[in-house]
mmCIF file of C-alpha atoms in Angstrom:
data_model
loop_
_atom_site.group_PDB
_atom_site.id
_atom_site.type_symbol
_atom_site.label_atom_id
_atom_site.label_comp_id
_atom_site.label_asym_id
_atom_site.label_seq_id
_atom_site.Cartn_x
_atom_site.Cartn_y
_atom_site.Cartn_z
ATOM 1 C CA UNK A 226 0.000 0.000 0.000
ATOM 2 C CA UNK A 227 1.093 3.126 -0.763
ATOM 3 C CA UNK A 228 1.996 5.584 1.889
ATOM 4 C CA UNK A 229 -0.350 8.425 0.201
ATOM 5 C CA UNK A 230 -3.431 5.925 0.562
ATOM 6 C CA UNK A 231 -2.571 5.067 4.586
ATOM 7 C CA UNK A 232 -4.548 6.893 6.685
ATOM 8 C CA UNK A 233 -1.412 8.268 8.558
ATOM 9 C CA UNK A 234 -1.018 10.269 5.106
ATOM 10 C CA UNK A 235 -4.713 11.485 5.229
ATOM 11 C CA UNK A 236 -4.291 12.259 9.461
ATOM 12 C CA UNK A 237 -1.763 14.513 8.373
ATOM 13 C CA UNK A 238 -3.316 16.422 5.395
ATOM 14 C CA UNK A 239 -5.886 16.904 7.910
ATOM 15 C CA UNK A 240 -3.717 18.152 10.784
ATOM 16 C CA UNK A 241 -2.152 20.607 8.291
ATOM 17 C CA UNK A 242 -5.620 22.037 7.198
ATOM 18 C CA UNK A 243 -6.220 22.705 10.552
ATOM 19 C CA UNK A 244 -2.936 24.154 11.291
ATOM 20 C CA UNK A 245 -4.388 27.221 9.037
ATOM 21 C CA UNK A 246 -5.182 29.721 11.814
ATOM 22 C CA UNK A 247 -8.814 30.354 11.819
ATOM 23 C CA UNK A 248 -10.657 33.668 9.959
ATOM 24 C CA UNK A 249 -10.991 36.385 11.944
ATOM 25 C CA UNK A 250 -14.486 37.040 12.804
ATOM 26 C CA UNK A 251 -14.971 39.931 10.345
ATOM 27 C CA UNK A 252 -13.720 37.755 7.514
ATOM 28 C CA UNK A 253 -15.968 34.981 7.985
ATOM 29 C CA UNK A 254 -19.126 38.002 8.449
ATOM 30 C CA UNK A 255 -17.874 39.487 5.483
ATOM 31 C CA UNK A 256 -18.172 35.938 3.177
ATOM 32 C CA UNK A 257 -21.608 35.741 4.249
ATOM 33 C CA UNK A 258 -22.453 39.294 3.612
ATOM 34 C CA UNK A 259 -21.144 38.226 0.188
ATOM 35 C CA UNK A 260 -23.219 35.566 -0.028
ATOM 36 C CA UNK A 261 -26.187 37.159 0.630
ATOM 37 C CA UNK A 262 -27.610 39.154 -2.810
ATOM 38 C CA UNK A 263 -28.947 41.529 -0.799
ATOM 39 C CA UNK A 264 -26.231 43.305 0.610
ATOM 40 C CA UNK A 265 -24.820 46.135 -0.381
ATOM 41 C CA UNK A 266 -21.895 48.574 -0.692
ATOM 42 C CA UNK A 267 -22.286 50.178 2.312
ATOM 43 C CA UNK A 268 -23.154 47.167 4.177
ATOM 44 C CA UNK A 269 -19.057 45.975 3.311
ATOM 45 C CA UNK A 270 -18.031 49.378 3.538
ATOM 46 C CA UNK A 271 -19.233 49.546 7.530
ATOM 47 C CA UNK A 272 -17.856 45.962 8.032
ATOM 48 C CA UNK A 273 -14.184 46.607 6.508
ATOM 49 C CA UNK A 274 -14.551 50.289 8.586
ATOM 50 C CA UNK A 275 -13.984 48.704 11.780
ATOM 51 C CA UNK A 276 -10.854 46.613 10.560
ATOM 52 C CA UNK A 277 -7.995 48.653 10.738
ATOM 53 C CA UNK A 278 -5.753 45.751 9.140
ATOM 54 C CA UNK A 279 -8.529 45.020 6.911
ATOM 55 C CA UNK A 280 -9.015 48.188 5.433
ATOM 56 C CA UNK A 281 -5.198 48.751 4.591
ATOM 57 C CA UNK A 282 -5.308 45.958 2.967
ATOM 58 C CA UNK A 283 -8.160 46.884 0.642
ATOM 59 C CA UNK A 284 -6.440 50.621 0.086
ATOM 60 C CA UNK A 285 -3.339 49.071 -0.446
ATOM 61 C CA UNK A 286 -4.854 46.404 -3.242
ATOM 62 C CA UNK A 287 -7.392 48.859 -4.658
ATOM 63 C CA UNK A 288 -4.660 51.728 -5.531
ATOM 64 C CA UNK A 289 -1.996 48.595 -6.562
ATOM 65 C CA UNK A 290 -0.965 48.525 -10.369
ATOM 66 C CA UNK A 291 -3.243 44.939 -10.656
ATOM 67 C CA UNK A 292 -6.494 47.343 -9.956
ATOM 68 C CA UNK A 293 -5.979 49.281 -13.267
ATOM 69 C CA UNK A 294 -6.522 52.595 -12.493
ATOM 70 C CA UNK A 295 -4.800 55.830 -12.490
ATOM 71 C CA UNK A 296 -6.693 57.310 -10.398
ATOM 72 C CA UNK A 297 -5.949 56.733 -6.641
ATOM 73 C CA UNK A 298 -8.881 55.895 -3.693
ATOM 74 C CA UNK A 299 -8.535 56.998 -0.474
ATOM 75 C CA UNK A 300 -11.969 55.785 1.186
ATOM 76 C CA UNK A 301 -13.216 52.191 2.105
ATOM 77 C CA UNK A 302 -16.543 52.871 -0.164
ATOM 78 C CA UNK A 303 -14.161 53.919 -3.006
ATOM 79 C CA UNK A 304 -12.139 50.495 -2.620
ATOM 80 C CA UNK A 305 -15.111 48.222 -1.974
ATOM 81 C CA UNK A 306 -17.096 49.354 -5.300
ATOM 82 C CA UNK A 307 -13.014 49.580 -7.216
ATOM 83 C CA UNK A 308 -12.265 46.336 -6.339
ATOM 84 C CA UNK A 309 -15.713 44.099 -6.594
ATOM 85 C CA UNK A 310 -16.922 41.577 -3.656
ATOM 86 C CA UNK A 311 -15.443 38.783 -4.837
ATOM 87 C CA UNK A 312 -11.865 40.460 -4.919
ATOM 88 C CA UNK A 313 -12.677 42.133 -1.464
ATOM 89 C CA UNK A 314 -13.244 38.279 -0.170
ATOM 90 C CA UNK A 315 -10.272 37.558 -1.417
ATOM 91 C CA UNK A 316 -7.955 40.037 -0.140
ATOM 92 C CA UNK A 317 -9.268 39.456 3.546
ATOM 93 C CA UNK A 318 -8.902 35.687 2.991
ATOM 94 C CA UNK A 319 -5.605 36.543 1.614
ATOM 95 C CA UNK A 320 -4.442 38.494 4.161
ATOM 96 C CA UNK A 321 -5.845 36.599 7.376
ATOM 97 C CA UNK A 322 -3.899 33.639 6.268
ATOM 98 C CA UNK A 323 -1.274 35.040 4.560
ATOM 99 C CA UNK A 324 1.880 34.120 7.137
ATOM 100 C CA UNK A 325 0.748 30.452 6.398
ATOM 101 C CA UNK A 326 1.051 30.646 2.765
ATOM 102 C CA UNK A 327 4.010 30.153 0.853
ATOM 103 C CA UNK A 328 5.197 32.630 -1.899
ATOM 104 C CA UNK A 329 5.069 30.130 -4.684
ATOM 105 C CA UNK A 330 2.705 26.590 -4.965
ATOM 106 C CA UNK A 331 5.870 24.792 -6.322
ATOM 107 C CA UNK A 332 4.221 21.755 -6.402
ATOM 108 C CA UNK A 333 0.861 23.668 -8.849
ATOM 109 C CA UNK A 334 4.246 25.481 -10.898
ATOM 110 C CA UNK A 335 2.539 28.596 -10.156
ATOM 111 C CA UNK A 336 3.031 31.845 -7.495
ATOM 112 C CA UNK A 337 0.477 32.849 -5.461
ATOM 113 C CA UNK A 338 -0.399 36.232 -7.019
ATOM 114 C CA UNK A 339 -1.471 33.305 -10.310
ATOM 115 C CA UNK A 340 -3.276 31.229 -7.846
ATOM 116 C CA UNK A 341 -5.669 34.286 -6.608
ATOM 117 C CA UNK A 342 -5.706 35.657 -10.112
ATOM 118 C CA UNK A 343 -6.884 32.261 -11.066
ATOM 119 C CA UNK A 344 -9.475 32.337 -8.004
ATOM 120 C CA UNK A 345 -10.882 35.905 -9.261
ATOM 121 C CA UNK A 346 -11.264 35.031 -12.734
ATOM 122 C CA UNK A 347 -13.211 31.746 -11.276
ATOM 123 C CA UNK A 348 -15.730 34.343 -9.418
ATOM 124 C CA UNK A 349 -16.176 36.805 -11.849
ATOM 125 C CA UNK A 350 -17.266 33.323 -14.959
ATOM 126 C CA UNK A 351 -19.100 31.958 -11.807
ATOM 127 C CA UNK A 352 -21.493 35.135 -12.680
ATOM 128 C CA UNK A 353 -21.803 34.536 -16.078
ATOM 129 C CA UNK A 354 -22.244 30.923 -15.831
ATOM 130 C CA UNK A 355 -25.502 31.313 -13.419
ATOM 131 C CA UNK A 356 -26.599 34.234 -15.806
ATOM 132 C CA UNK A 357 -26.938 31.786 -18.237
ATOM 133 C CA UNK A 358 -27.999 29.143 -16.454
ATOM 134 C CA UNK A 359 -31.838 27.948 -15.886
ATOM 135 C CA UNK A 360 -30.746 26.420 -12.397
ATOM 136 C CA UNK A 361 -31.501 27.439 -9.373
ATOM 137 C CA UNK A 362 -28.358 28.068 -7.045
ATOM 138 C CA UNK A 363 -28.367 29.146 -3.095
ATOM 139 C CA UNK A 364 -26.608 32.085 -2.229
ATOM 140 C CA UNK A 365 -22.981 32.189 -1.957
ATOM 141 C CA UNK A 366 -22.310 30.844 -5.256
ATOM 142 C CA UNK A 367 -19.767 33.363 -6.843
ATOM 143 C CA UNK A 368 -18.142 33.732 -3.304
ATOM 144 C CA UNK A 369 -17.695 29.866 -3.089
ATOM 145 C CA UNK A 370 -16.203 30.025 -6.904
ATOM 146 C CA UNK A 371 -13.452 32.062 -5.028
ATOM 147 C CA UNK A 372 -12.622 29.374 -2.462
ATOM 148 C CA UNK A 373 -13.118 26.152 -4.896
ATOM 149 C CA UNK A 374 -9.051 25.655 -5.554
ATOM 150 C CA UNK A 375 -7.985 26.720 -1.866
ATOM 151 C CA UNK A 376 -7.470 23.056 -0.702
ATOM 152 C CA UNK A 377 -4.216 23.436 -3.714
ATOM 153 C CA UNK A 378 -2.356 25.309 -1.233
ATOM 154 C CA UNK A 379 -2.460 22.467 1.935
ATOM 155 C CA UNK A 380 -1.677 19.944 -0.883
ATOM 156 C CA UNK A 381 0.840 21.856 -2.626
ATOM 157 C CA UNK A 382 3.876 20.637 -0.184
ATOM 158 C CA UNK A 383 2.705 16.959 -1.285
ATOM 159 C CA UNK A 384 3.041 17.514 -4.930
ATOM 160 C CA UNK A 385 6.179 16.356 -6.497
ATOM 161 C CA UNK A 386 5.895 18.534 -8.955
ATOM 162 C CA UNK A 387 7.107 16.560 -12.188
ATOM 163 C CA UNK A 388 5.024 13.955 -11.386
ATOM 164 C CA UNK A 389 2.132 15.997 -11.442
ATOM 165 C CA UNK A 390 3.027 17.246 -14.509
ATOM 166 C CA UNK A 391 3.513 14.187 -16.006
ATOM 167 C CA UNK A 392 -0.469 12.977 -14.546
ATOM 168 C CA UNK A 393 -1.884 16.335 -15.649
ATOM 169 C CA UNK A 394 -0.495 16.227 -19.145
ATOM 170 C CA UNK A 395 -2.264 12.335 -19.143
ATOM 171 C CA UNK A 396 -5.164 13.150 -17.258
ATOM 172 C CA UNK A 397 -5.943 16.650 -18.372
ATOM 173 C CA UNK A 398 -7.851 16.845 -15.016
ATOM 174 C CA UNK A 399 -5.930 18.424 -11.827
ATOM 175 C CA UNK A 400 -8.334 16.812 -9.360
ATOM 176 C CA UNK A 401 -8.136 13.217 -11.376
ATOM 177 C CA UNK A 402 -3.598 13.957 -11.581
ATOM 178 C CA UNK A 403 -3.862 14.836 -7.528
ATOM 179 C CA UNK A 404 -5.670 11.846 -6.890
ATOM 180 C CA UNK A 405 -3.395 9.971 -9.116
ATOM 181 C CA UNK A 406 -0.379 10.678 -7.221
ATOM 182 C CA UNK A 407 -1.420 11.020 -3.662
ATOM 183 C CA UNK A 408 -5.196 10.165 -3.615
ATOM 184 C CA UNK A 409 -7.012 13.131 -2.374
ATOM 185 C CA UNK A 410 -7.777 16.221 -4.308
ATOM 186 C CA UNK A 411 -8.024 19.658 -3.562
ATOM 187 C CA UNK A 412 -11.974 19.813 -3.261
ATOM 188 C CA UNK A 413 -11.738 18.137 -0.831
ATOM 189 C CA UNK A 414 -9.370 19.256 1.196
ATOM 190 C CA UNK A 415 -10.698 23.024 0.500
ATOM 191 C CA UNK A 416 -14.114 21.595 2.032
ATOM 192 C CA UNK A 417 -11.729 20.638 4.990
ATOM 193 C CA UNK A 418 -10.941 24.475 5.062
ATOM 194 C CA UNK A 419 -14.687 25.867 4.928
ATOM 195 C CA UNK A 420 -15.441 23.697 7.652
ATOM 196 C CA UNK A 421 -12.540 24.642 9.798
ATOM 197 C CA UNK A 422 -13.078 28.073 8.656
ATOM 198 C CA UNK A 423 -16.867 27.849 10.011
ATOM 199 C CA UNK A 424 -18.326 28.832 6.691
ATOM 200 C CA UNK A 425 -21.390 27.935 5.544
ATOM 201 C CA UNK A 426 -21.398 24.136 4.881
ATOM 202 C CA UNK A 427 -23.022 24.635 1.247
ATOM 203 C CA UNK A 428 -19.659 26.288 0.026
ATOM 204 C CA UNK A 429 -18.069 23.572 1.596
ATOM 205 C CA UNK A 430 -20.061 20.848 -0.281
ATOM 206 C CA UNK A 431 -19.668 22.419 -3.460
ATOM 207 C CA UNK A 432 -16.510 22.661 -3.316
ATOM 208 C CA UNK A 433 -15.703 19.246 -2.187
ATOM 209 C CA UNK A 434 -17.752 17.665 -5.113
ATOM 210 C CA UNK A 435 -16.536 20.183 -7.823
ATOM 211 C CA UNK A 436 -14.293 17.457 -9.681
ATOM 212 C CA UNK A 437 -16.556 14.510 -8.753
ATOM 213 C CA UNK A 438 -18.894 13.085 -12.191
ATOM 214 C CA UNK A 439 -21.158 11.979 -8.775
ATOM 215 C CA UNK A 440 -21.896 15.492 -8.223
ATOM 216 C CA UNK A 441 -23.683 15.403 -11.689
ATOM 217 C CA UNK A 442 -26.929 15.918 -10.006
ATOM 218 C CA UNK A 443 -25.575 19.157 -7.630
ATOM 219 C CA UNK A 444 -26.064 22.285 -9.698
ATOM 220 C CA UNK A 445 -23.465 24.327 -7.640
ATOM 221 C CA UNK A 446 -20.877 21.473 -7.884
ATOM 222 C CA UNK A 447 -21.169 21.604 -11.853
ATOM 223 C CA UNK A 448 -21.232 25.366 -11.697
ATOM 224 C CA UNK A 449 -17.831 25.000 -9.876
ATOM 225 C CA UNK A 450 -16.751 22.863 -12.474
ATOM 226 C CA UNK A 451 -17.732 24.652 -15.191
ATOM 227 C CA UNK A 452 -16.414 27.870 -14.057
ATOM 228 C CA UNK A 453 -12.821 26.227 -13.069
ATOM 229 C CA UNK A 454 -13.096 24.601 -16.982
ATOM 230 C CA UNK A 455 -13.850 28.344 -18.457
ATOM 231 C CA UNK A 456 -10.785 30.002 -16.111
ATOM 232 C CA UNK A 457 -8.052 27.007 -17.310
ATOM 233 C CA UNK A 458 -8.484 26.910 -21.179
#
């Protein structure tokens, strides 16, 4: 038996999931507020107001070269409606967990700025893909679209990265080439995350079944999929 299928391997994948320092209160408010359509500007502006840390963070990203704009923004509102929600999410996930991640995935061949990039690009087709879509999805969805590749960075240190390579390039799947070389993907270990994280357990569950053909019958599991597909050609 391989070492990656014992269940001292899977112990540990969950140990280091867990060794992610929780998100801050506000962080885990403010993925909710973005999950719920009927909250608004001011709503995030209030929430990222009383963050000191938080709020740098969003000045600092919203007047950065990556936000595309001359112009600079010196107020919360002004970074909140520069930025978007789903890039606001992802600079306070970012930045509450950011001592734990490492520079570059090595294992992914990718830095991290690519890997929340990728994550971004993911939310903004989620929006387009339930636009066009005659299913009806819960709340959350484009947030959760964020979040569905997170579980990459736990596995990342497990990745020997020209043998994932080599399974991608055969596979053409990166769930089916994790699972390949150390059976477990990153859905589910992102799940792991959301439920450590205390968010809501529907991102979790979409997120853990985004790569599964099971999940065919779970509209926000294919709408993961779909939107991860649209992001990677």
């Amino acid at each position: 038996m391989s070492y990656f299928t014992s269940l001292e391997f899977h112990e540990q994948v969950i140990d280091k999931a867990e060794s992610i320092a929780p998100l801050p209160k506000g962080v885990v408010e403010l993925a909710a507020m973005a999950a719920d359509p009927t909250t608004t500007v001011n709503d995030i502006t209030a929430l990222v107001t009383g963050d000191v840390a938080l709020a740098t963070a969003l000045l600092r990203e919203a007047n950065s070269a990556s936000a595309s704009s001359r112009d600079a923004v010196d107020t919360i509102q002004g970074a909140v409606v520069r930025l978007g929600t789903s890039r606001v999410v992802a600079v306070a996930v970012g930045a509450s967990i950011g001592e734990a991640l490492p520079e570059r995935l090595h294992g992914y061949g990718a830095s991290l700025s690519q890997f929340w990039l990728h994550a971004q690009a993911a939310s903004a087709a989620c929006e387009s893909v339930i636009a066009l879509s005659d299913a009806q999805f819960g709340g959350g969805l484009v947030t959760t679209a964020l979040l569905q590749n997170v579980g990459s960075i736990v596995l990342d240190s497990y990745i020997p990265s020209a043998g994932y390579q080599a399974a991608f390039i055969t596979s053409a799947d990166q769930a089916a080439a994790e699972r390949e070389l150390i059976d477990i993907d990153h859905g589910a270990v992102g799940a792991m995350l959301c439920r450590h994280w205390q968010l809501p357990e529907s991102m979790a569950a979409a997120i853990e079944r985004h790569h599964l053909l099971a999940a065919a019958d779970d509209p926000a599991a294919c709408a993961l999929h779909v939107t991860d597909v649209l992001v990677s050609e």
